[in-house]
XYZ file of C-alpha atoms in Angstrom:
168
model
C -14.330 -4.656 2.364
C -15.094 -1.082 1.360
C -12.581 0.868 -0.705
C -10.850 3.314 1.625
C -7.665 5.345 1.384
C -7.827 6.435 5.044
C -5.408 4.765 7.458
C -6.792 3.544 10.786
C -3.630 4.688 12.619
C -0.981 7.256 11.663
C 2.471 7.315 13.269
C 5.622 9.306 12.595
C 7.671 6.144 12.178
C 7.604 2.422 12.786
C 9.456 2.646 16.084
C 6.515 4.557 17.622
C 4.418 1.394 17.469
C 4.592 -0.177 20.911
C 3.510 -3.663 21.925
C 0.980 -1.999 24.248
C -0.632 -0.071 21.394
C -0.848 -3.216 19.255
C -2.248 -5.288 22.119
C -4.849 -2.604 22.847
C -6.033 -3.045 19.231
C -5.939 -6.867 19.532
C -3.171 -7.075 16.894
C -1.404 -10.460 16.895
C 0.240 -10.163 13.455
C 2.097 -7.050 12.325
C 2.895 -7.033 8.614
C 5.624 -4.568 7.684
C 6.337 -2.908 4.377
C 10.078 -2.784 3.718
C 11.240 0.083 1.512
C 10.904 3.507 3.133
C 9.196 1.938 6.164
C 12.112 0.000 7.707
C 14.984 1.293 5.574
C 15.230 3.843 2.747
C 15.343 2.601 -0.850
C 19.006 3.619 -0.950
C 20.397 1.335 1.792
C 19.833 -1.984 3.546
C 21.180 -0.727 6.877
C 18.539 0.253 9.451
C 19.192 2.941 12.010
C 20.265 1.773 15.482
C 16.794 2.753 16.762
C 15.118 0.625 14.074
C 17.438 -2.300 14.773
C 16.596 -2.145 18.491
C 12.849 -1.937 17.719
C 13.009 -4.947 15.371
C 14.947 -6.998 17.936
C 12.544 -6.081 20.750
C 9.430 -6.779 18.670
C 10.848 -10.018 17.276
C 11.183 -11.383 20.837
C 7.477 -10.973 21.599
C 5.559 -14.214 21.826
C 2.085 -12.734 21.381
C 2.768 -10.536 18.316
C 4.243 -11.984 15.126
C 6.168 -9.880 12.611
C 6.357 -10.512 8.876
C 7.710 -8.327 6.096
C 5.199 -8.073 3.230
C 6.844 -6.301 0.311
C 6.086 -5.692 -3.337
C 9.811 -5.855 -4.021
C 11.257 -8.306 -6.513
C 14.805 -7.586 -5.354
C 16.949 -9.976 -3.317
C 17.689 -7.237 -0.763
C 14.454 -7.981 1.145
C 15.071 -11.735 1.750
C 18.736 -10.973 2.510
C 17.739 -8.379 5.117
C 15.134 -10.727 6.605
C 17.630 -13.575 6.980
C 20.086 -11.218 8.697
C 17.458 -9.951 11.166
C 15.572 -13.227 11.668
C 12.348 -11.995 10.090
C 10.005 -13.954 7.846
C 9.048 -12.280 4.586
C 6.687 -12.423 1.670
C 7.889 -10.700 -1.488
C 6.066 -10.032 -4.764
C 3.059 -9.169 -2.567
C 1.310 -7.116 -5.277
C -0.190 -4.628 -2.808
C -2.858 -3.295 -2.972
C -4.247 -6.471 -4.572
C -4.152 -8.352 -1.279
C -2.279 -11.412 -2.571
C 0.635 -11.076 -0.157
C -1.592 -9.980 2.724
C -3.840 -13.037 2.322
C -0.768 -15.269 2.027
C 0.584 -13.850 5.297
C -2.726 -14.237 7.137
C -2.919 -17.846 5.940
C 0.704 -18.558 6.895
C 0.061 -17.487 10.496
C -3.567 -18.647 10.598
C -4.586 -15.306 12.086
C -7.871 -13.606 11.145
C -7.711 -10.233 9.401
C -9.366 -8.629 12.434
C -6.242 -9.437 14.489
C -3.681 -8.213 11.965
C -2.253 -4.890 10.849
C -0.159 -3.730 7.925
C 2.170 -0.799 8.391
C 3.665 1.070 5.470
C 4.515 4.452 4.022
C 2.202 4.502 0.986
C -1.533 5.100 0.982
C -2.113 3.781 -2.554
C -0.465 0.413 -1.871
C -0.119 -0.286 1.863
C -3.148 1.501 3.320
C -5.490 0.612 0.473
C -4.330 -3.018 0.463
C -4.767 -3.330 4.223
C -8.203 -1.744 4.203
C -9.420 -3.914 1.314
C -8.129 -7.046 3.098
C -9.855 -6.081 6.356
C -6.662 -5.627 8.367
C -5.807 -2.533 10.408
C -3.936 -0.047 8.231
C -1.096 1.898 9.813
C 0.536 4.721 7.873
C 4.009 5.946 8.775
C 5.962 8.801 7.240
C 8.286 7.721 4.452
C 11.872 7.565 5.652
C 13.118 9.404 2.557
C 11.269 10.917 -0.384
C 14.527 11.140 -2.299
C 13.212 11.599 -5.835
C 10.557 13.536 -7.726
C 8.098 10.603 -8.004
C 8.133 9.855 -4.272
C 7.608 13.542 -3.509
C 4.761 13.766 -6.039
C 3.102 10.655 -4.601
C 3.277 12.177 -1.133
C 1.574 15.370 -2.336
C -1.271 13.255 -3.760
C -1.624 11.500 -0.393
C -1.892 14.718 1.642
C -5.709 15.072 1.409
C -6.174 11.582 2.906
C -3.609 12.268 5.623
C -5.408 15.534 6.447
C -8.797 13.813 6.695
C -7.352 11.111 8.970
C -5.194 13.487 11.049
C -7.109 12.705 14.261
C -5.836 9.099 14.001
C -2.250 10.129 14.811
C -0.848 8.345 17.837
C 1.702 11.101 18.524
C -0.727 13.970 18.979
């Protein structure tokens, strides 16, 4: 796959992704980044809106969810057990290791999968290189200097792909 830092879809947050949107793109597997996509780095408690979205999406029979995280911390598997979500940790995005593992686990072709996350240099790049639909969401909280600096470096790519926003 070609090297690309441009997301295929941009949304304000994860809860904007509807089953109808995913079905219209023929997405049968939705891989989710964890930190700053579902919950901030500083807590394991999702908002009530996020909890409702996860519960609704997890009940769908035609779209599978799986957390694909670079995290090495136990908080991801703990969260996934609590919310009934499968997960792959130590994913090494953007390398594609975790993405390929997830595609293999569900036996779904890359063309019918998407990865949603808050970082262009890991989530979007990894998805694009693996041939899955990349979905960029705003980070829940850029609470430190490094997260803010990373976001500034991502702005040119977000600007170029601005017409891919679903909320416009």
